Coordinates of C-alpha atoms in Angstrom, one line a residue:
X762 CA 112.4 139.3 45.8
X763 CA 111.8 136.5 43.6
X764 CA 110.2 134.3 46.7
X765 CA 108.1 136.5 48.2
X766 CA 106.2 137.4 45.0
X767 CA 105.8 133.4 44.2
X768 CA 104.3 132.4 47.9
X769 CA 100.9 134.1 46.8
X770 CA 100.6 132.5 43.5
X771 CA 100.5 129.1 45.6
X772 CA 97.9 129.9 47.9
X773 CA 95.6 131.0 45.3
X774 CA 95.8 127.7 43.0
X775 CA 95.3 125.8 46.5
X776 CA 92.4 127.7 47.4
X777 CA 91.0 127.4 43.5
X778 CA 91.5 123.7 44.1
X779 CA 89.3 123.8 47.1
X780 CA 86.5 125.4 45.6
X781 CA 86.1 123.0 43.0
X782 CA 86.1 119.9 44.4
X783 CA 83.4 121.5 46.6
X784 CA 81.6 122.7 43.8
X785 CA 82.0 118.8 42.4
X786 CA 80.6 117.1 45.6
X787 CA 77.9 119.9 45.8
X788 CA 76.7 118.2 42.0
X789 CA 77.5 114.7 42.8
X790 CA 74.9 115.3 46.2
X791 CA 72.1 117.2 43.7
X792 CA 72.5 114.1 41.2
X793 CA 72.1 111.6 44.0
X794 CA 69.2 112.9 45.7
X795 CA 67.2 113.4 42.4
X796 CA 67.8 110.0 41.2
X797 CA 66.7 109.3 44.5
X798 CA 63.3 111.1 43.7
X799 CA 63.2 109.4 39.9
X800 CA 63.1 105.7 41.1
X801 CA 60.2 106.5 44.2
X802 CA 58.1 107.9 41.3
X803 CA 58.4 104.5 39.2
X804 CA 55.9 102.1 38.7
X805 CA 55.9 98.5 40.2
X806 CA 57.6 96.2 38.1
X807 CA 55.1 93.4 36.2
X808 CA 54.8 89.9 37.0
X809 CA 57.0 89.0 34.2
X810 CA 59.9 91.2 35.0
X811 CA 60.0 90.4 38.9
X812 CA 60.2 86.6 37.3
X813 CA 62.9 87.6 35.0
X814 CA 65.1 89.2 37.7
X815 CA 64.5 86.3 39.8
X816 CA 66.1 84.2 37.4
X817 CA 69.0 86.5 36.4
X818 CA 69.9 86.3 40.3
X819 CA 69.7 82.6 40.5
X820 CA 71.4 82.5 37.2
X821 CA 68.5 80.1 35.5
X822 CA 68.7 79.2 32.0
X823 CA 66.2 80.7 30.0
X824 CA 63.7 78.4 28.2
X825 CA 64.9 77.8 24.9
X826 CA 63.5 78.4 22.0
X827 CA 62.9 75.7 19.2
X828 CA 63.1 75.7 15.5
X829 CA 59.9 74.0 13.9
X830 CA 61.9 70.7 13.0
X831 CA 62.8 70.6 16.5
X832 CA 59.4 70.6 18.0
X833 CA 58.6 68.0 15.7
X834 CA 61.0 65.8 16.4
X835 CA 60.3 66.4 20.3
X836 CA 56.2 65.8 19.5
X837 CA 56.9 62.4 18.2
X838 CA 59.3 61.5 20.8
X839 CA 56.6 62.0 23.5
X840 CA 53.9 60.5 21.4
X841 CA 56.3 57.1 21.1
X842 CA 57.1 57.4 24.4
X843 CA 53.0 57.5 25.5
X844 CA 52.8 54.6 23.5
X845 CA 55.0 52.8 25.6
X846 CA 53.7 53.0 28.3
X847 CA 50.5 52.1 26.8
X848 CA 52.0 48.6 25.7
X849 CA 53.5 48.1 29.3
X850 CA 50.4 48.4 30.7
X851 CA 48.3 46.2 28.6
X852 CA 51.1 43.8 29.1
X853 CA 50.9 44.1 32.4
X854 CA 47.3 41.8 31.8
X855 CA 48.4 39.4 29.2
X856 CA 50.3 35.9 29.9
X857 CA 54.0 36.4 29.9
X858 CA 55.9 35.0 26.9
X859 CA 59.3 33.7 26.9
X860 CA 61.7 35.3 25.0
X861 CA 64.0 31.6 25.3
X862 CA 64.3 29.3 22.2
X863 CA 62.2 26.0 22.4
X864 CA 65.2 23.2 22.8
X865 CA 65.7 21.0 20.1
X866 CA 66.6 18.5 21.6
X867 CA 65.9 16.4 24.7
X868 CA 68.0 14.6 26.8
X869 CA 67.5 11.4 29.6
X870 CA 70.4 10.1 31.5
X871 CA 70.1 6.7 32.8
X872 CA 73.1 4.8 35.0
X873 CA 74.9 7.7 36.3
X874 CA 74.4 11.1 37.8
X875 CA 75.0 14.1 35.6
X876 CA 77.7 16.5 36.9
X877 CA 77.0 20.1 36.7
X878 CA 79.6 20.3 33.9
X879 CA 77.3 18.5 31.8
X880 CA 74.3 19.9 32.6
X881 CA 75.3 23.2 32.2
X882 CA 76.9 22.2 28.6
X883 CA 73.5 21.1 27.4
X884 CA 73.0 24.7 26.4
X885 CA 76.0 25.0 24.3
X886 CA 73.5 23.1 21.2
X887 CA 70.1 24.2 22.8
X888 CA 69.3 21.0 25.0
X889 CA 67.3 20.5 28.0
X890 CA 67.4 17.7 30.7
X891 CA 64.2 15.5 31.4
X892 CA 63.7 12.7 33.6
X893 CA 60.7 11.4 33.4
X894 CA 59.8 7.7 31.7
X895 CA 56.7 8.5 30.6
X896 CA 58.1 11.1 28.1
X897 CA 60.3 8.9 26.3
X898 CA 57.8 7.6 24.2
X899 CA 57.0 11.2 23.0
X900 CA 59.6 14.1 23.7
X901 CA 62.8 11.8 24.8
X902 CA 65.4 12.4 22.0
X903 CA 68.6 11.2 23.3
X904 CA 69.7 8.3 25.9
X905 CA 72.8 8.7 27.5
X906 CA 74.7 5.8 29.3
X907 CA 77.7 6.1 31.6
X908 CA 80.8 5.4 29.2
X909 CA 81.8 1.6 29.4
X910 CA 79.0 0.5 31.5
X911 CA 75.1 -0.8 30.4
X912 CA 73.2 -1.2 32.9
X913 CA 70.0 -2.8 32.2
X914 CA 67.8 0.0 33.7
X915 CA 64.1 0.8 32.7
X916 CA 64.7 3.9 30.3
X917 CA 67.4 1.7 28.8
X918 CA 64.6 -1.1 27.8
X919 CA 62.1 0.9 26.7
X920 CA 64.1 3.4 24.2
X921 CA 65.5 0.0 23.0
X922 CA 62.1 -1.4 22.6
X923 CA 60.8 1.1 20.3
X924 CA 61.9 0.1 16.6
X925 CA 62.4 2.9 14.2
X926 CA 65.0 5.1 12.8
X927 CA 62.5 7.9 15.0
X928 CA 63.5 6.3 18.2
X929 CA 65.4 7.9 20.8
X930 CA 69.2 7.9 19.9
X931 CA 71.5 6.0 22.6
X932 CA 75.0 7.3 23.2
X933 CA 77.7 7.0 26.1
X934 CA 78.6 10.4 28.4
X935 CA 81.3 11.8 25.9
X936 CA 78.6 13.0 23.7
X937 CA 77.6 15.9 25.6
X938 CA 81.2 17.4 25.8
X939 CA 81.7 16.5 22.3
X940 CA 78.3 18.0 21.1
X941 CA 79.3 21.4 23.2
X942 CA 82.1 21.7 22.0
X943 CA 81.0 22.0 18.4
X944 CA 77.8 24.0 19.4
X945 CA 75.9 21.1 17.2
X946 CA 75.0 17.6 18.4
X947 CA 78.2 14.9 17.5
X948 CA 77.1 12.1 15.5
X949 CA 75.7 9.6 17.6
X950 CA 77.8 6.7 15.5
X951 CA 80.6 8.0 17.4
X952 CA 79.5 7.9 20.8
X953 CA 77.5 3.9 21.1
X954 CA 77.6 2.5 24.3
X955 CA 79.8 -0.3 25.0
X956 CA 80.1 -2.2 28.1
X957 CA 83.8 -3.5 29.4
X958 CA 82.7 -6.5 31.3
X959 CA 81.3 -7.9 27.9
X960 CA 84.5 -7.7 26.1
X961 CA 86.8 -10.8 25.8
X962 CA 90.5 -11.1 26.0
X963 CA 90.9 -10.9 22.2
X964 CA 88.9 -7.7 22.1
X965 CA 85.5 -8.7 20.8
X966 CA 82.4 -7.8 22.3
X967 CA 79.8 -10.3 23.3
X968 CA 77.3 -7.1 23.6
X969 CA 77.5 -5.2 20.1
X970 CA 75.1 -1.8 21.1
X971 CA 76.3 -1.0 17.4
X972 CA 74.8 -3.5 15.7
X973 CA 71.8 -3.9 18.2
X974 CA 70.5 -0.4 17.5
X975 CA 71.5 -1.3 13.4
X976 CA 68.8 -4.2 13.9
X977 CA 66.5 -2.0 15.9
X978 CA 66.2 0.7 13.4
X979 CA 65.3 -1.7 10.9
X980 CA 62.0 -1.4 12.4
X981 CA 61.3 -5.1 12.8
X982 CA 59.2 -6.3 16.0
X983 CA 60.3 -9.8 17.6
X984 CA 57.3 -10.6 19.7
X985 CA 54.5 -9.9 16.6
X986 CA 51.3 -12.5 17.5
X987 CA 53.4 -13.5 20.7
X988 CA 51.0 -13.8 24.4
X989 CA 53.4 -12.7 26.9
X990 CA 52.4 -14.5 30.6
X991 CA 54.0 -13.6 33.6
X992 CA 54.3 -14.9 37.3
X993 CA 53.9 -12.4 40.4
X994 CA 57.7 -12.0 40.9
X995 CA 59.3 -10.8 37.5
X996 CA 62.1 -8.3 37.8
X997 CA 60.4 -5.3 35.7
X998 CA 57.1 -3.4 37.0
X999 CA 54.0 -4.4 35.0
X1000 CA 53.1 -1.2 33.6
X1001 CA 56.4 -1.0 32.0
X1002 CA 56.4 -4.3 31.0
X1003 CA 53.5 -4.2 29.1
X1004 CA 55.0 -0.9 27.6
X1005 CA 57.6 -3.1 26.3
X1006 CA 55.9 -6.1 25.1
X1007 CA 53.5 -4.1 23.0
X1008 CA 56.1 -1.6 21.3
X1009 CA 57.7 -5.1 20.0
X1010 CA 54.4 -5.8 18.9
X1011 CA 52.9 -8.7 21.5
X1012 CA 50.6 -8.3 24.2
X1013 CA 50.9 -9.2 27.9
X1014 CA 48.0 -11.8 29.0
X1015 CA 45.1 -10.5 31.6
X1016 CA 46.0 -11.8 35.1
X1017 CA 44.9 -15.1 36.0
X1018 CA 44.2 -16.5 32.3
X1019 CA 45.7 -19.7 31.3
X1020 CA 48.9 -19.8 29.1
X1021 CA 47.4 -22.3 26.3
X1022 CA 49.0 -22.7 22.6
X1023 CA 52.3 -22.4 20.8
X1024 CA 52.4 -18.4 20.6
X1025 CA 51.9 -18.0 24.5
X1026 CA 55.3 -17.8 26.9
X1027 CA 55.8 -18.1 30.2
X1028 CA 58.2 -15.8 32.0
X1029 CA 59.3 -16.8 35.2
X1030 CA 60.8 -14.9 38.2
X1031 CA 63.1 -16.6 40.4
X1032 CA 60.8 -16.6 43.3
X1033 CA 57.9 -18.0 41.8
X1034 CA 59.7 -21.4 40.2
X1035 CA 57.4 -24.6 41.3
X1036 CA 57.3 -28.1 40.0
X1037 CA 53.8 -27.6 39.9
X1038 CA 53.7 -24.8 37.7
X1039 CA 56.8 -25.6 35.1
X1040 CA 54.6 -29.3 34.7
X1041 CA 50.8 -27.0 34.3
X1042 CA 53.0 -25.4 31.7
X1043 CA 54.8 -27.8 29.9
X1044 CA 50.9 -29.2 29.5
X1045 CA 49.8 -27.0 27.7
X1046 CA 52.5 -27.0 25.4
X1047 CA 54.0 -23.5 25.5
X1048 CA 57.5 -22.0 26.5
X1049 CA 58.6 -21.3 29.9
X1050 CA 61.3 -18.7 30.2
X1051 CA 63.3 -17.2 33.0
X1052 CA 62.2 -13.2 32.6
X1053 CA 65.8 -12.7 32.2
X1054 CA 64.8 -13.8 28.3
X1055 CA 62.9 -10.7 27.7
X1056 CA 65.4 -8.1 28.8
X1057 CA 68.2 -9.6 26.9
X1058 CA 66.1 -10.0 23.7
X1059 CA 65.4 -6.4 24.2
X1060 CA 69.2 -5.2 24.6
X1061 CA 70.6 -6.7 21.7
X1062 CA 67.6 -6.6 19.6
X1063 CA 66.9 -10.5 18.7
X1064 CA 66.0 -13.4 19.8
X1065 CA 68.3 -15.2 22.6
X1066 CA 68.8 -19.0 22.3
X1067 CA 66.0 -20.9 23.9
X1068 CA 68.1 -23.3 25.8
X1069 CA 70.2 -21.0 28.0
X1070 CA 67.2 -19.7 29.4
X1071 CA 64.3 -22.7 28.7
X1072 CA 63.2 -23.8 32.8
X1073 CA 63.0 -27.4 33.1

């Protein structure tokens, strides 16, 4: 029959199958074994190509390679950056300079105590804060008062004794905010110094700063050829009372010499007045002033009337 004559045909493609697949591993074992044999017989690898694999298998970036522009643009970086360092270290041996502007302009504040507000707006129009007397002569350019207040204080005497438009400028404590405002100084006109206890009830001042610092910019001295002699006890310090007397052009007598002739005057403090003394004076014909003469001579820049402060 039909299926008995197909039953061998099946067992002899089966058995076909078989033998090739044995034939294939047979060829797959011969090609392993002498591949095998091929890589025991090759060299070592160089010192190069052990490198190389070492950094395929960390996955390293190669070195790159650079065009000519390239490596001299990289050259000249290094070389600027060697000379660099060169320059810090030779400024590591030379004086430090600062990189800040010089201030134009300094300040002395006299009466009141600065807030920090108005020290820290100094910077606004490149100021700077000093507070020492002795520079007020030389560096001091500005004076500032508490606003409605003059007190009669010592930095307030000697900027006013100094005649010349090149003398310090005086203004009231407005003028700081004002001048930081604008990033400039404000014009001093603005700001002068007035004093409320000095002003009447129809609004005139008895104390015009305005026209005081007019007359002292003039340049005019008031005590030119004038001997200034003065008792122990006077209100200002000597040293800056002869500072005073000889910016307005006087001198200030040697201690212990007689006040003789019509250009001498006696200052007086209130401690020292003796009928002894006013008559030894009056002798030799000379003045004889309280020392409260001097200061406001000074203030409003002229010369007081004799009477109110004459001693008799």
């Amino acid at each position: 029959s039909s299926k008995e004559a197909k039953l061998p045909m099946r067992k002899t493609r089966n058995s076909q199958r078989k033998a090739d697949q044995k034939e294939t591993d047979l060829k797959k074992e011969l090609k392993y074994e002498n591949n095998k044999e091929d890589s025991s017989k090759e060299e070592k690898p160089s010192l190069r190509q052990t490198r190389r694999m070492a950094n395929q298998k960390e996955k390293r970036p190669m070195r790159k390679k650079f065009s000519s522009l390239q490596q001299s643009e990289l050259k000249s970086r290094f070389d600027n950056s060697s000379r660099k360092r060169k320059r810090q270290e030779v400024s590591k041996h030379l004086p430090s300079r600062s990189t800040k502007r010089k201030p134009q302009y300094q300040i002395m504040i006299t009466g009141f105590e600065p807030s920090k507000k108005d020290k820290n707006n100094l910077d606004a129009f490149n100021a700077i804060l000093i507070d020492e007397k002795d520079n007020i002569s030389t560096e001091c350019t500005h004076l500032v008062l508490k606003r409605g207040l003059i007190k009669r204080t010592l930095k307030l005497l000697l900027c006013m004794s100094m005649p010349g438009i090149k003398s310090p400028r005086i203004v009231h404590e407005d003028w700081i905010n004002a001048s930081a405002s604008q990033s400039k100084i404000a014009n001093e006109i603005d700001y002068v110094p007035f004093d409320k206890r000095y002003i009447d009830g129809c609004g005139t001042r008895k104390l015009n700063m305005a026209e005081a610092l007019i007359r002292r910019d003039t340049g005019k001295k008031l005590l030119n050829g004038k001997t200034i002699h003065v008792t122990k006890n006077v209100r200002l310090p000597l040293s800056e009372l002869e500072q005073i007397i000889s910016n307005q052009g006087g001198k200030l007598a040697a201690k212990g010499r007689a006040a003789v002739g019509s250009s001498s005057i006696l200052l007086i403090g209130e401690k020292d007045l003796s009928a002894a003394l006013v008559k030894k004076a009056l002798k030799g014909k000379i003045e004889v002033f309280w020392d409260s003469w001097l200061t406001d001579l000074i203030i409003d820049y002229r010369i007081p009337a004799a009477e109110t402060y004459r001693v008799q």
